[in-house]
PDB file of C-alpha atoms in Angstrom:
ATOM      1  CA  UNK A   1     112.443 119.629  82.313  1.00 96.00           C
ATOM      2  CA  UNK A   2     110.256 116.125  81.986  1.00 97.00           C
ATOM      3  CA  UNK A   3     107.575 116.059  84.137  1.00 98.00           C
ATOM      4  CA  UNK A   4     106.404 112.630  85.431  1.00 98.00           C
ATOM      5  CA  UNK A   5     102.573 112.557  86.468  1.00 98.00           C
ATOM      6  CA  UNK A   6     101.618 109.275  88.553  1.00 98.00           C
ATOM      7  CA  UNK A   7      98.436 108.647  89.003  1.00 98.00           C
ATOM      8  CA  UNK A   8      96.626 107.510  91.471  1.00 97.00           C
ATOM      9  CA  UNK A   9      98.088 109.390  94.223  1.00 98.00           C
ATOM     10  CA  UNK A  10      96.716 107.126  96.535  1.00 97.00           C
ATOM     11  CA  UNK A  11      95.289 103.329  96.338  1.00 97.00           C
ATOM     12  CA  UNK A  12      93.311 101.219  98.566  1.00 97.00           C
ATOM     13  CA  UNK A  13      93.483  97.213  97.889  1.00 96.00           C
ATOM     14  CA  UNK A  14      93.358  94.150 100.224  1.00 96.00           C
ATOM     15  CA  UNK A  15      96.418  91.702 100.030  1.00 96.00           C
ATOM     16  CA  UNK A  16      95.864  88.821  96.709  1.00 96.00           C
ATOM     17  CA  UNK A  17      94.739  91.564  94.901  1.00 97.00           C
ATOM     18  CA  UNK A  18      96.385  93.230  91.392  1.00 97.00           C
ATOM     19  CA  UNK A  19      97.475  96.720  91.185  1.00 98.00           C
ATOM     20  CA  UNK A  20      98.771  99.196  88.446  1.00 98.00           C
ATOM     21  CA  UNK A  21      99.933 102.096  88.738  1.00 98.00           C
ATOM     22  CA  UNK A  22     100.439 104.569  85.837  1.00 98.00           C
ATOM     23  CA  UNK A  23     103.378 106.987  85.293  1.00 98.00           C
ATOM     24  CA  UNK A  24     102.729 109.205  82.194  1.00 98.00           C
ATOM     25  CA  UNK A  25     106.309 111.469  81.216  1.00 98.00           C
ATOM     26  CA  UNK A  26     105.390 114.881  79.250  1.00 98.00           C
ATOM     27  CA  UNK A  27     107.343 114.508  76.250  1.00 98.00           C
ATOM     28  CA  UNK A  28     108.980 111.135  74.838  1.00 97.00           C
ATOM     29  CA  UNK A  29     111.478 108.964  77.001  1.00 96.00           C
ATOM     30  CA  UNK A  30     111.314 106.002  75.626  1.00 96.00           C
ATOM     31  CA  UNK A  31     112.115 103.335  77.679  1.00 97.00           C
ATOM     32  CA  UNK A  32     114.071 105.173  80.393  1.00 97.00           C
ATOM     33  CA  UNK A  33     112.037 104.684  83.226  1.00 98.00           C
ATOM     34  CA  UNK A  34     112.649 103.628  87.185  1.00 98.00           C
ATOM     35  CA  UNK A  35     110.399 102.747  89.761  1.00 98.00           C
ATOM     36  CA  UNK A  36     110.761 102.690  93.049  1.00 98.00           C
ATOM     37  CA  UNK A  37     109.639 101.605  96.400  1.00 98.00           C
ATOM     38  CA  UNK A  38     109.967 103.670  99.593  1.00 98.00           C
ATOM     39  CA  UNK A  39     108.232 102.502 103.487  1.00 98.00           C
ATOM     40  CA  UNK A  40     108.063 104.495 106.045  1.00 96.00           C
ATOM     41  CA  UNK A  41     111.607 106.085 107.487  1.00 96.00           C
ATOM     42  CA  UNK A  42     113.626 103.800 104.867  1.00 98.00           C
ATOM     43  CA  UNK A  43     115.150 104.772 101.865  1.00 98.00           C
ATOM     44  CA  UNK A  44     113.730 103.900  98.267  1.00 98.00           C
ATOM     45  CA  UNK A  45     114.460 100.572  96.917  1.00 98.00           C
ATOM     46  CA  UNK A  46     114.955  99.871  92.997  1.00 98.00           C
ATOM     47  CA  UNK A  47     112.297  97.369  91.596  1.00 98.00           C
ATOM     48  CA  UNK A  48     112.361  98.054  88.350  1.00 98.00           C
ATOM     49  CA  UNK A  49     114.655  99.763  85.074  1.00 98.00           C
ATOM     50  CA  UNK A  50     114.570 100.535  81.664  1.00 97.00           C
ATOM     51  CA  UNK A  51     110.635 100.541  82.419  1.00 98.00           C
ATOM     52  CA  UNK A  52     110.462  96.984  81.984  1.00 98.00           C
ATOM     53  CA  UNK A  53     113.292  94.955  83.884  1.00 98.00           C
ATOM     54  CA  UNK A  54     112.919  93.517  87.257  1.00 98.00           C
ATOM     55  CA  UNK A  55     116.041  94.645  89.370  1.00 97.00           C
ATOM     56  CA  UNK A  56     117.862  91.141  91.227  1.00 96.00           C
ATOM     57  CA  UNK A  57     115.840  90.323  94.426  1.00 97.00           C
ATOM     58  CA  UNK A  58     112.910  91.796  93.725  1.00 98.00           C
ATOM     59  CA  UNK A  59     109.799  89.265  93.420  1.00 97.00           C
ATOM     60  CA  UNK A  60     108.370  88.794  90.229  1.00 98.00           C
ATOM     61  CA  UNK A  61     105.187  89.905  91.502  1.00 98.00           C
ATOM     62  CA  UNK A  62     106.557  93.055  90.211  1.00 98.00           C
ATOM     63  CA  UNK A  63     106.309  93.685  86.615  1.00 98.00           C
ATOM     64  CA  UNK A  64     106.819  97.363  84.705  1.00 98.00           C
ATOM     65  CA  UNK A  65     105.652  98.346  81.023  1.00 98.00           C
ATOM     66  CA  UNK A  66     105.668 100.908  78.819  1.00 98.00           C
ATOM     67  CA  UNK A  67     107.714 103.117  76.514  1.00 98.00           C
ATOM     68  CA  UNK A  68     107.603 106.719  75.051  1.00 97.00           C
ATOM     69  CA  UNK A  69     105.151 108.590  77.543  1.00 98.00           C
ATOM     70  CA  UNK A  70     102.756 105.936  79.125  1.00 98.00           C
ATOM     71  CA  UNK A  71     104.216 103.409  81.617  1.00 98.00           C
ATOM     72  CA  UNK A  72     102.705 101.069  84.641  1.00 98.00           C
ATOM     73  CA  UNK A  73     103.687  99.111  87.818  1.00 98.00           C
ATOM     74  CA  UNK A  74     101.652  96.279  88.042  1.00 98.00           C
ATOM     75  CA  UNK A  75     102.010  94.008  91.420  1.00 97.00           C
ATOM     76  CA  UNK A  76      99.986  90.634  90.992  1.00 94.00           C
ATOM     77  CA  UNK A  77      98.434  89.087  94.161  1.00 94.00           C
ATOM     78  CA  UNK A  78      99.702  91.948  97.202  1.00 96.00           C
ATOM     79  CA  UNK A  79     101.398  91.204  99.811  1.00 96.00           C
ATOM     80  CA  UNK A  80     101.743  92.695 103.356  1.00 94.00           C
ATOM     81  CA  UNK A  81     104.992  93.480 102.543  1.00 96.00           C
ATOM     82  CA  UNK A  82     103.932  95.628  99.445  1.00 97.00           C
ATOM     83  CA  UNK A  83     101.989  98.541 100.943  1.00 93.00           C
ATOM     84  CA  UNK A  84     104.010 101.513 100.578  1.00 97.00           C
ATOM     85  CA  UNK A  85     104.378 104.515  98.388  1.00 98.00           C
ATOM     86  CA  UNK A  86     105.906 103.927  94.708  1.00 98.00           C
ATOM     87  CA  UNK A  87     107.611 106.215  92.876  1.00 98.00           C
ATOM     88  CA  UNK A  88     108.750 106.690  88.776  1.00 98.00           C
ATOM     89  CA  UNK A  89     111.291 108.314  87.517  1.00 98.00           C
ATOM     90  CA  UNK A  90     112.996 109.150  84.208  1.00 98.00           C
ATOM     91  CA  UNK A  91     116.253 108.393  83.423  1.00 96.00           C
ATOM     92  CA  UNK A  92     116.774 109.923  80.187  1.00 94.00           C
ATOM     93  CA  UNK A  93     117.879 113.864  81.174  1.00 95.00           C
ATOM     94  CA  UNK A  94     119.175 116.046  83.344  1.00 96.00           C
ATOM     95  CA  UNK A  95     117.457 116.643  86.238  1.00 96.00           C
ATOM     96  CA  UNK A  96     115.836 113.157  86.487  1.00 95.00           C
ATOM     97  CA  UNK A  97     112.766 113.831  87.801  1.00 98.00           C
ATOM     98  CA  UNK A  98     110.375 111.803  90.079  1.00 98.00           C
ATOM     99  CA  UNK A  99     106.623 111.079  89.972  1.00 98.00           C
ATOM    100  CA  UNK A 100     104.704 112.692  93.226  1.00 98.00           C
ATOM    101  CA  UNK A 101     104.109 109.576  94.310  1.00 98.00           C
ATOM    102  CA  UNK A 102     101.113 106.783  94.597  1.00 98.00           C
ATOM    103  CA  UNK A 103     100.814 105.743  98.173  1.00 98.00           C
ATOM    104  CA  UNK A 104      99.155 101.941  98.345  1.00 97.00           C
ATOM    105  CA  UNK A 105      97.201 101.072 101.498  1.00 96.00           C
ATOM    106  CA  UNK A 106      95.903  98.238 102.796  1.00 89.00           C
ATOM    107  CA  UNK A 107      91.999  98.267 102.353  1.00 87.00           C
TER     108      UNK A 107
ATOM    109  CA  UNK B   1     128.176  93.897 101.459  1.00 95.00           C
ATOM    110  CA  UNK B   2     127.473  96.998  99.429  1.00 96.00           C
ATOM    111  CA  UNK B   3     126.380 100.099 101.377  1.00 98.00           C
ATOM    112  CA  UNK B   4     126.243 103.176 101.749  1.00 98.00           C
ATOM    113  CA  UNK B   5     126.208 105.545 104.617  1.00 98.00           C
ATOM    114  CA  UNK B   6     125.492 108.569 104.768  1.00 98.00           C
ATOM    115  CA  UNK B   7     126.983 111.547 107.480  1.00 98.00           C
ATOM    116  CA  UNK B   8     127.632 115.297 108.707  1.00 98.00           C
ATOM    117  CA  UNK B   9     123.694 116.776 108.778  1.00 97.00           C
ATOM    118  CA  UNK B  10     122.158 118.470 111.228  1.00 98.00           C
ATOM    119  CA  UNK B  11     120.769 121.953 112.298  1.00 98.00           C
ATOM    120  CA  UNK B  12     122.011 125.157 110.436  1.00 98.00           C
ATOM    121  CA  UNK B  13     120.655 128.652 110.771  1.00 98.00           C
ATOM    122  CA  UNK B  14     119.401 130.304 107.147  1.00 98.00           C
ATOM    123  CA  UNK B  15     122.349 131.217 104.571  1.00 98.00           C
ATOM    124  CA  UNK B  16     124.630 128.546 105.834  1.00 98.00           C
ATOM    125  CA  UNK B  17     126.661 126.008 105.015  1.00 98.00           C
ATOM    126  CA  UNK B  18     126.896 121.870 105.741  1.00 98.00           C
ATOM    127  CA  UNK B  19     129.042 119.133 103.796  1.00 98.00           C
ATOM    128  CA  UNK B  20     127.632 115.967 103.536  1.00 98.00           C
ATOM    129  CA  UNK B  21     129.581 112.756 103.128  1.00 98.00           C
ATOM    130  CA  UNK B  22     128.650 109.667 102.005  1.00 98.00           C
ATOM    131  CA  UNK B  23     131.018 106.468 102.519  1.00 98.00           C
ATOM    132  CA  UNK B  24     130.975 104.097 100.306  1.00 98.00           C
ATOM    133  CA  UNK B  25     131.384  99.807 100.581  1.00 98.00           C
ATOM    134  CA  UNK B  26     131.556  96.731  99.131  1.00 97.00           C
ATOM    135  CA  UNK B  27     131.623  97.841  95.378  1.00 97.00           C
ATOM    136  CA  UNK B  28     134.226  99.929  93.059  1.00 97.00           C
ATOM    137  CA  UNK B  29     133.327 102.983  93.932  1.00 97.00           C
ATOM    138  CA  UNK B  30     135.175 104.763  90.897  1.00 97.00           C
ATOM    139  CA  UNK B  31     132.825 102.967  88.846  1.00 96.00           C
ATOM    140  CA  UNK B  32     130.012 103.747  89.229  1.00 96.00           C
ATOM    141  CA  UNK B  33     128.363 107.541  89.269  1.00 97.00           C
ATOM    142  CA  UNK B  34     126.657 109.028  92.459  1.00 98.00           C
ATOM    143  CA  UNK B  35     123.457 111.077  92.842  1.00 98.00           C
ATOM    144  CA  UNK B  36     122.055 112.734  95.796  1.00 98.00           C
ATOM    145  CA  UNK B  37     118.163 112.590  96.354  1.00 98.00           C
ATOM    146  CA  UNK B  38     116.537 114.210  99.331  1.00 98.00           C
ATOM    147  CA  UNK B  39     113.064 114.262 100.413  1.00 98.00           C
ATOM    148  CA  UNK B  40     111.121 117.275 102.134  1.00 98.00           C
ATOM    149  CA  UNK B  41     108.962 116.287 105.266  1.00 97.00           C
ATOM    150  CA  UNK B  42     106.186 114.484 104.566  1.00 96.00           C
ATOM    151  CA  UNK B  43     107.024 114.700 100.674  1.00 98.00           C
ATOM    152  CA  UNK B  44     107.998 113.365  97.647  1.00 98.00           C
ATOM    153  CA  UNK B  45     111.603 112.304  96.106  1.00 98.00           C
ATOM    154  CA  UNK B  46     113.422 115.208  94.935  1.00 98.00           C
ATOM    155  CA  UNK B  47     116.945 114.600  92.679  1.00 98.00           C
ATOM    156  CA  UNK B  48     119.657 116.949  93.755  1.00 98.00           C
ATOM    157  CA  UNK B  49     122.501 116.112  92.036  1.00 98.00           C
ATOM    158  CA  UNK B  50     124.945 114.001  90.020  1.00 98.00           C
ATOM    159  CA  UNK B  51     128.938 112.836  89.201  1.00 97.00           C
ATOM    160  CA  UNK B  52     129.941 110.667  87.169  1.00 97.00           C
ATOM    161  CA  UNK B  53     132.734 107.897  87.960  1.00 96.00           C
ATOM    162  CA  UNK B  54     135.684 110.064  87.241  1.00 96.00           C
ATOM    163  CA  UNK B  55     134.409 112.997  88.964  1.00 95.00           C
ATOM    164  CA  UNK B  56     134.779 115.117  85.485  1.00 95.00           C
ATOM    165  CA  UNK B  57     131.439 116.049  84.962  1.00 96.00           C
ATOM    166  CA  UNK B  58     128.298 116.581  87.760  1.00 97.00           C
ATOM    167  CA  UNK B  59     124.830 118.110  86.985  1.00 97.00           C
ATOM    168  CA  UNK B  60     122.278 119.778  89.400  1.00 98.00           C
ATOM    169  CA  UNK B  61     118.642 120.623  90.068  1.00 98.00           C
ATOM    170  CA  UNK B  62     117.943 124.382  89.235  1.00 97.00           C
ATOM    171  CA  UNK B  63     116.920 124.735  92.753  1.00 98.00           C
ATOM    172  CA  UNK B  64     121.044 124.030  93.997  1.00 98.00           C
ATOM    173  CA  UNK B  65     122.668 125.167  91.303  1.00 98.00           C
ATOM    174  CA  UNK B  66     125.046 127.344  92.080  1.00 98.00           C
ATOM    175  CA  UNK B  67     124.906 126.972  95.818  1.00 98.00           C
ATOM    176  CA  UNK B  68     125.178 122.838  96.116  1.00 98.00           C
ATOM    177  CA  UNK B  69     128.646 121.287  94.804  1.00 98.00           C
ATOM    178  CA  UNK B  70     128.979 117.660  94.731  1.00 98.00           C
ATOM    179  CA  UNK B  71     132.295 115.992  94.616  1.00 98.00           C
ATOM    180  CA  UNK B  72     133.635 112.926  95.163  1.00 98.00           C
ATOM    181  CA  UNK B  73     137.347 111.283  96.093  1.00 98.00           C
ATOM    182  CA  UNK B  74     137.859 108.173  95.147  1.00 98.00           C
ATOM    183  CA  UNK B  75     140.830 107.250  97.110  1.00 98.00           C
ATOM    184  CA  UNK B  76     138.519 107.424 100.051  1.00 98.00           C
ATOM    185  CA  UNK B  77     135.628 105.902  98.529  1.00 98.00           C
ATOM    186  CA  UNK B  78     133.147 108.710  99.904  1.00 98.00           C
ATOM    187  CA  UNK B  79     130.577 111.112  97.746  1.00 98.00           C
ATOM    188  CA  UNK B  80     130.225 114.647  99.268  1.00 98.00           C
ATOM    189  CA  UNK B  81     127.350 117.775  98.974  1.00 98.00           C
ATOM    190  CA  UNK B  82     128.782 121.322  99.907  1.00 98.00           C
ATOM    191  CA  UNK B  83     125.275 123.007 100.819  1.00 98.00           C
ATOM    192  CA  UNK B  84     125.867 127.252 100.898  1.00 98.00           C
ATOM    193  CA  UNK B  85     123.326 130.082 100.909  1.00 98.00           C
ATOM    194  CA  UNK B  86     120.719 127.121 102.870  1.00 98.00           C
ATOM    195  CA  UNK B  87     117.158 128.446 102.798  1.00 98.00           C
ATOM    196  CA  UNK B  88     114.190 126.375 104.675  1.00 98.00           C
ATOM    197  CA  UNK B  89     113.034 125.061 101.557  1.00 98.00           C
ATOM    198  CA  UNK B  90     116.312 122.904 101.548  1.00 98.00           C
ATOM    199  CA  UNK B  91     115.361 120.694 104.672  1.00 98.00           C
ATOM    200  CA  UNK B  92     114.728 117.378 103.851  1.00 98.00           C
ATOM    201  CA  UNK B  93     116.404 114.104 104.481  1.00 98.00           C
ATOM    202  CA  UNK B  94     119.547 113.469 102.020  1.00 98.00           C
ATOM    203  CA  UNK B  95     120.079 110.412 100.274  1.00 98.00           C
ATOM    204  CA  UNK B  96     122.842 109.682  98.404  1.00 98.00           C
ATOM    205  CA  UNK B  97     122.214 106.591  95.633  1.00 98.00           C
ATOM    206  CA  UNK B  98     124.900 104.179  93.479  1.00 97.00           C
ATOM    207  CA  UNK B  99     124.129 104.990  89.610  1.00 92.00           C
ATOM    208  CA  UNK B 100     125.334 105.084  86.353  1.00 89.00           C
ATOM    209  CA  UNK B 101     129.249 105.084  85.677  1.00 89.00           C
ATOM    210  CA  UNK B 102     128.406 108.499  83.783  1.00 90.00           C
ATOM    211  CA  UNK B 103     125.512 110.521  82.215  1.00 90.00           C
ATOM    212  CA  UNK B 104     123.386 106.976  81.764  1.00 88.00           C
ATOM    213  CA  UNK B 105     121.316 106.011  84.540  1.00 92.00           C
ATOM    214  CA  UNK B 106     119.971 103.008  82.489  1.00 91.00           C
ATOM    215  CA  UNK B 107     119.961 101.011  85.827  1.00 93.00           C
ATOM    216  CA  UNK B 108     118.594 103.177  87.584  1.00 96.00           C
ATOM    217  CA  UNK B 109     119.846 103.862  91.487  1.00 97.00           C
ATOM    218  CA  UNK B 110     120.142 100.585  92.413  1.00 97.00           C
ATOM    219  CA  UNK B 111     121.589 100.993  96.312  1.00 98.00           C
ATOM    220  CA  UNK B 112     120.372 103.968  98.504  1.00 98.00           C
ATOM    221  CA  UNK B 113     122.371 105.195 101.997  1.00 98.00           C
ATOM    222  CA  UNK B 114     120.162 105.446 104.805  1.00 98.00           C
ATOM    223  CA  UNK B 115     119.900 109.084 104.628  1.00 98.00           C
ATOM    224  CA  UNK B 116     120.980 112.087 106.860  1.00 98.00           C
ATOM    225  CA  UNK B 117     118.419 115.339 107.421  1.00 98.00           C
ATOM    226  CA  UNK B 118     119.457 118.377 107.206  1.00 98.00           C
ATOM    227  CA  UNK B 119     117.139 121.211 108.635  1.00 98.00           C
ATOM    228  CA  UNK B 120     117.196 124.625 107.526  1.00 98.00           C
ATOM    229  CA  UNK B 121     115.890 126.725 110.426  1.00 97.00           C
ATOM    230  CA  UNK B 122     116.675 129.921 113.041  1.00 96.00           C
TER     231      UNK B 122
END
């Protein structure tokens, strides 16, 4: 199985400022990468696929990168809106596998 | 509108079983593949399963295999988990997602139900 290692688990930040979030996959995936967002008691929401493209609605505060092993979440100036807990996963095998998490609070 | 909405968990005593059911909306169900994700309390995402758009082929987590079966009918536009042999560790909340037509999930799971939990418990 792929296992997807997020790090940090946790982040503290104040809204207008940047954050990235890493997602490193143990073997090659190239770019076959999700990441989602989840708030409390709702269901995850797509933001981004194929590591680097910005699902419709989502603000383009959101931007993903990466390919092979190493990928990031990067949201530009925060918003309220935006503190949650993000997750990765790989969508290149069977099981897909999630990241643990990073949770982003506000600071 | 596309949704999805998700139905039939609850309370079960160790070793048995639940079906889950997830209606579908507002998009061609039979093309698209299904997943089902669930989340432990307090815990991260955990993928449970897969079927494709025809139904012909589904894939598991080791942890369900062999006691989860997911199927689907597409004349009724609803996904479905048969959960035997439950254990504790199975208790989470159960989200069924919209995916990739078949093994692909280049797209990712791009609309999520609103989840039903299932607790595992005497």
């Amino acid at each position: 199985d792929i296992q997807m290692t997020q790090s940090p688990s946790s982040v503290s930040a104040s809204v207008g400022d940047r954050v990235t979030i890493t997602c490193r996959a143990s073997q090659g995936i190239s770019s076959w990468l999700a990441w989602y967002q989840q708030k409390p008691g709702k269901a995850p929401k797509l933001l981004i696929y194929a590591a680097s493209s910005l699902q419709s609605g989502v603000p383009s505060r959101f931007s993903g990168s990466g390919s092979g092993t190493d990928f990031t979440l990067t949201i530009t100036s925060l918003q309220p809106e935006d503190f949650a807990t993000y997750y990765c996963q790989q969508t290149t095998s069977f099981p897909r596998t999630f990241g643990q998490g990073t949770k982003l609070e506000i600071k | 509108e596309v949704q999805l909405l998700e139905s039939g968990g609850g309370l079960v005593q160790p070793g048995g079983s639940l079906r889950l059911s997830c209606a579908a909306s507002g998009f061609t169900f039979r093309s698209y593949g299904m997943s089902w994700v669930r989340q432990a309390p307090g815990k991260g995402l955990d993928w449970v399963s897969k079927i494709i758009n025809t139904g012909g082929t589904t894939y598991y987590a080791d942890s369900v295999k062999g006691r989860f079966t997911i199927s689907r009918d597409n004349s009724k536009n609803t996904l479905y988990l048969q959960m035997n042999s439950l254990r504790a560790e199975d208790t989470a909340i159960y989200y069924c997602a919209k995916s990739g037509p078949t093994f692909s999930d280049y797209y990712g799971m791009d609309v999520w139900g609103q989840g039903t939990s299932v607790t595992v418990s005497s």
